[in-house]
CSV table of C-alpha atoms in Angstrom, one decimal:
chain,number,residue,atom,x,y,z
A,1,MET,CA,6.5,0.4,-9.3
A,2,ILE,CA,6.7,3.5,-7.0
A,3,LYS,CA,8.8,6.5,-8.0
A,4,VAL,CA,9.0,9.9,-6.5
A,5,ILE,CA,10.8,12.9,-7.9
A,6,GLY,CA,11.4,16.2,-6.0
A,7,LEU,CA,8.6,15.5,-3.5
A,8,ILE,CA,8.0,18.1,-0.8
A,9,GLY,CA,5.0,18.2,1.6
A,10,GLU,CA,4.1,18.9,5.2
A,11,PHE,CA,6.0,15.8,6.1
A,12,THR,CA,9.3,17.1,4.8
A,13,ASN,CA,10.9,20.4,3.7
A,14,GLN,CA,13.6,18.7,1.8
A,15,GLU,CA,13.1,17.1,-1.6
A,16,MET,CA,12.5,13.4,-1.6
A,17,ASN,CA,13.7,11.3,-4.5
A,18,PHE,CA,13.4,7.5,-4.4
A,19,GLU,CA,12.2,4.4,-6.4
A,20,ILE,CA,10.8,1.2,-5.0
A,21,GLU,CA,11.0,-1.6,-7.6
A,22,GLU,CA,8.3,-4.2,-8.1
A,23,GLY,CA,8.2,-6.8,-5.3
A,24,SER,CA,10.6,-5.0,-3.1
A,25,ARG,CA,10.2,-2.9,0.1
A,26,GLY,CA,10.7,0.7,1.0
A,27,PHE,CA,11.1,2.1,4.6
A,28,PHE,CA,10.2,5.6,5.6
A,29,ILE,CA,10.6,6.9,9.2
A,30,PHE,CA,8.5,9.7,10.5
A,31,GLU,CA,8.5,10.4,14.3
A,32,LYS,CA,5.3,12.4,14.1
A,33,ASP,CA,2.1,10.4,13.2
A,34,GLU,CA,0.6,13.3,11.2
A,35,HIS,CA,3.7,13.4,9.0
A,36,GLY,CA,3.5,9.7,8.2
A,37,ASN,CA,-0.2,10.0,7.5
A,38,GLU,CA,0.3,13.0,5.2
A,39,PHE,CA,3.1,11.1,3.3
A,40,LEU,CA,0.7,8.1,2.9
A,41,LYS,CA,-2.0,10.3,1.4
A,42,VAL,CA,0.4,11.8,-1.1
A,43,ILE,CA,1.9,8.5,-2.2
A,44,ALA,CA,-1.6,6.9,-2.6
A,45,GLY,CA,-2.9,9.8,-4.6
A,46,MET,CA,-5.3,11.0,-1.9
A,47,LYS,CA,-3.7,14.4,-1.7
A,48,LYS,CA,-1.5,16.5,-4.0
A,49,PRO,CA,2.0,17.3,-2.8
A,50,ALA,CA,3.2,20.8,-2.3
A,51,LYS,CA,5.8,20.1,-5.0
A,52,GLY,CA,7.1,17.1,-7.0
A,53,GLU,CA,5.7,14.1,-8.8
A,54,VAL,CA,4.6,10.6,-7.7
A,55,PHE,CA,4.5,7.7,-10.1
A,56,LEU,CA,2.6,4.5,-9.3
A,57,MET,CA,2.8,1.5,-11.6
A,58,GLY,CA,4.3,3.7,-14.3
A,59,LYS,CA,1.5,6.3,-14.1
A,60,ARG,CA,2.1,10.0,-13.1
A,61,LEU,CA,-0.6,10.7,-10.5
A,62,SER,CA,-0.9,14.4,-11.4
A,63,GLU,CA,-2.0,13.5,-15.0
A,64,LEU,CA,-4.7,11.1,-13.9
A,65,SER,CA,-8.4,12.0,-13.8
A,66,ARG,CA,-10.5,11.3,-10.7
A,67,ASP,CA,-11.9,8.1,-12.2
A,68,GLU,CA,-8.4,6.9,-13.2
A,69,LEU,CA,-7.1,7.5,-9.7
A,70,PHE,CA,-10.0,5.5,-8.3
A,71,GLU,CA,-9.2,2.6,-10.6
A,72,LEU,CA,-5.5,2.8,-9.7
A,73,ARG,CA,-6.3,2.8,-5.9
A,74,LYS,CA,-8.1,-0.6,-6.4
A,75,LYS,CA,-4.6,-2.0,-6.8
A,76,ILE,CA,-3.3,-0.5,-3.5
A,77,GLY,CA,-3.9,-2.1,-0.1
A,78,ILE,CA,-3.6,0.3,2.8
A,79,VAL,CA,-3.2,-0.8,6.4
A,80,PHE,CA,-3.9,2.3,8.5
A,81,LYS,CA,-2.5,2.6,12.0
A,82,THR,CA,-6.0,2.6,13.5
A,83,GLY,CA,-7.0,-0.4,11.4
A,84,GLY,CA,-9.5,1.7,9.5
A,85,LEU,CA,-12.3,-0.7,10.6
A,86,ILE,CA,-16.0,0.0,10.5
A,87,SER,CA,-17.1,-0.2,14.2
A,88,ASN,CA,-20.7,-1.5,13.6
A,89,LEU,CA,-19.5,-4.4,11.5
A,90,LYS,CA,-18.0,-7.7,12.7
A,91,ALA,CA,-14.4,-8.5,12.1
A,92,TRP,CA,-15.2,-10.9,9.3
A,93,GLU,CA,-17.5,-8.4,7.6
A,94,ASN,CA,-14.7,-5.8,7.7
A,95,ILE,CA,-12.4,-8.3,6.1
A,96,LEU,CA,-14.7,-9.1,3.2
A,97,LEU,CA,-16.2,-5.8,2.4
A,98,PRO,CA,-13.5,-4.2,0.2
A,99,ALA,CA,-12.9,-7.4,-1.8
A,100,LEU,CA,-16.6,-7.9,-2.4
A,101,TYR,CA,-17.1,-4.2,-3.3
A,102,HIS,CA,-14.3,-4.2,-5.8
A,103,LYS,CA,-15.3,-7.6,-7.1
A,104,VAL,CA,-11.7,-8.9,-7.1
A,105,ASP,CA,-13.2,-12.5,-7.4
A,106,ASN,CA,-16.4,-14.3,-6.8
A,107,GLU,CA,-17.7,-14.4,-3.3
A,108,GLU,CA,-16.9,-18.1,-2.7
A,109,ASN,CA,-13.2,-17.6,-3.7
A,110,ILE,CA,-12.9,-14.4,-1.7
A,111,THR,CA,-14.3,-16.2,1.4
A,112,LYS,CA,-12.0,-19.2,0.9
A,113,ARG,CA,-9.0,-17.0,0.6
A,114,GLY,CA,-10.0,-14.8,3.6
A,115,ILE,CA,-10.2,-17.9,5.8
A,116,GLU,CA,-6.8,-19.1,4.6
A,117,ILE,CA,-5.2,-15.8,5.5
A,118,ILE,CA,-7.0,-15.6,8.9
A,119,ARG,CA,-5.6,-19.1,9.7
A,120,GLU,CA,-2.1,-17.9,9.0
A,121,PHE,CA,-2.6,-15.2,11.6
A,122,GLU,CA,-4.2,-17.7,14.0
A,123,LEU,CA,-7.3,-15.5,14.5
A,124,GLU,CA,-10.2,-17.9,13.4
A,125,LYS,CA,-11.9,-17.6,16.8
A,126,LYS,CA,-12.2,-13.8,16.6
A,127,ILE,CA,-13.6,-13.2,13.2
A,128,MET,CA,-17.2,-13.0,14.3
A,129,CYS,CA,-16.4,-10.6,17.1
A,130,SER,CA,-17.3,-6.9,17.0
A,131,VAL,CA,-14.5,-4.4,16.5
A,132,ALA,CA,-14.8,-3.3,20.1
A,133,GLN,CA,-14.0,-6.8,21.3
A,134,LEU,CA,-10.7,-6.9,19.5
A,135,THR,CA,-7.3,-6.0,20.9
A,136,LYS,CA,-5.0,-3.5,19.2
A,137,LEU,CA,-3.0,-6.3,17.6
A,138,GLU,CA,-6.1,-8.1,16.4
A,139,LYS,CA,-7.5,-4.9,14.8
A,140,ARG,CA,-4.1,-4.5,13.1
A,141,ILE,CA,-4.3,-8.1,11.8
A,142,ILE,CA,-7.9,-7.6,10.5
A,143,GLY,CA,-6.6,-4.5,8.6
A,144,ILE,CA,-3.8,-6.5,7.1
A,145,VAL,CA,-6.0,-9.4,6.1
A,146,ARG,CA,-8.4,-7.0,4.5
A,147,ALA,CA,-5.7,-5.3,2.5
A,148,LEU,CA,-4.2,-8.6,1.3
A,149,LEU,CA,-7.6,-9.9,0.2
A,150,ILE,CA,-8.0,-7.3,-2.5
A,151,LYS,CA,-4.9,-8.8,-4.2
A,152,PRO,CA,-3.0,-5.5,-4.3
A,153,ASP,CA,0.0,-4.7,-6.4
A,154,ILE,CA,1.2,-2.3,-3.7
A,155,ILE,CA,0.5,-2.5,0.0
A,156,ILE,CA,1.2,0.5,2.4
A,157,PHE,CA,1.6,-0.1,6.1
A,158,GLU,CA,1.1,3.0,8.4
A,159,TYR,CA,2.9,2.5,11.7
A,160,PRO,CA,2.1,-1.2,11.8
A,161,PHE,CA,3.8,-1.8,15.2
A,162,GLU,CA,2.7,1.2,17.2
A,163,GLY,CA,1.4,0.3,20.6
A,164,LEU,CA,2.4,-3.4,20.3
A,165,GLN,CA,4.7,-5.4,22.6
A,166,GLU,CA,8.2,-6.3,21.3
A,167,SER,CA,7.2,-10.0,20.9
A,168,GLU,CA,4.1,-8.9,19.0
A,169,ARG,CA,6.0,-6.7,16.7
A,170,ARG,CA,8.4,-9.5,15.7
A,171,TRP,CA,5.6,-12.0,15.3
A,172,LEU,CA,3.5,-9.7,13.2
A,173,SER,CA,6.5,-8.7,11.0
A,174,GLU,CA,7.3,-12.3,10.2
A,175,LYS,CA,3.7,-13.0,9.3
A,176,ILE,CA,3.4,-9.9,7.1
A,177,GLU,CA,6.6,-10.8,5.2
A,178,LYS,CA,5.6,-14.4,4.7
A,179,LEU,CA,2.2,-13.5,3.3
A,180,ARG,CA,3.3,-10.4,1.3
A,181,GLY,CA,5.0,-12.7,-1.3
A,182,GLY,CA,5.8,-10.6,-4.3
A,183,ILE,CA,3.7,-7.6,-3.4
A,184,THR,CA,5.5,-4.3,-3.4
A,185,ALA,CA,5.5,-2.9,0.2
A,186,LEU,CA,5.9,0.6,1.6
A,187,TYR,CA,6.4,0.8,5.4
A,188,ILE,CA,5.8,4.0,7.3
A,189,LEU,CA,7.6,3.6,10.6
A,190,SER,CA,8.4,5.6,13.7
A,191,SER,CA,12.0,4.4,14.3
A,192,GLU,CA,15.0,2.7,12.7
A,193,ARG,CA,14.6,-0.2,15.2
A,194,GLU,CA,11.3,-1.1,13.6
A,195,ARG,CA,13.0,-1.3,10.2
A,196,LEU,CA,15.5,-3.7,11.7
A,197,ILE,CA,12.7,-5.9,13.0
A,198,ILE,CA,11.2,-6.2,9.6
A,199,GLU,CA,14.5,-7.0,8.0
A,200,ASN,CA,15.0,-9.7,10.8
A,201,LYS,CA,18.2,-8.1,12.0
A,202,ASN,CA,19.3,-7.5,15.6
A,203,ALA,CA,17.2,-4.7,17.1
A,204,THR,CA,17.3,-3.8,20.7
A,205,SER,CA,15.0,-1.4,22.6
């Protein structure tokens, strides 16, 4: 599903080689935010690496045209650390926009599915709020719901727990893993402890 050969970029000066099979998870730890963001851009085909090859869903990114890359990215959900939300739209509008734009389904089904996911995160009362009214955790949830709603084959989480309380991290991790189902996931994290939280293992501060 995701395969990397001899990858080198600003995020690492040593070659990276790995493969994440369909439906499984991959964990990558970068202490510096800019390194994690750079890695995300390379994996998602937004930026070319200094060296090496990236394969997504069996396709070598370096061989794809701009239009082919655009089509491939429709199958990738990205949850940015900042949420990546549009500030002048309400939370609900932010959730629906990508799925409606890419026409992943008809509007009625998209709306129904969006409500179902929002309920899983217990955030129904906040969906008509402006982005400015949301807490950091709520913004993160909106970004996750939005990514899930496009029915991605791959979902990338960029520092999903940064700035959250320990209880919030554990709660959010459980919700993500429950709703992820068989979607291939790539987690960009800041510490080994965060990986342990996702894997539901004993992790102490």
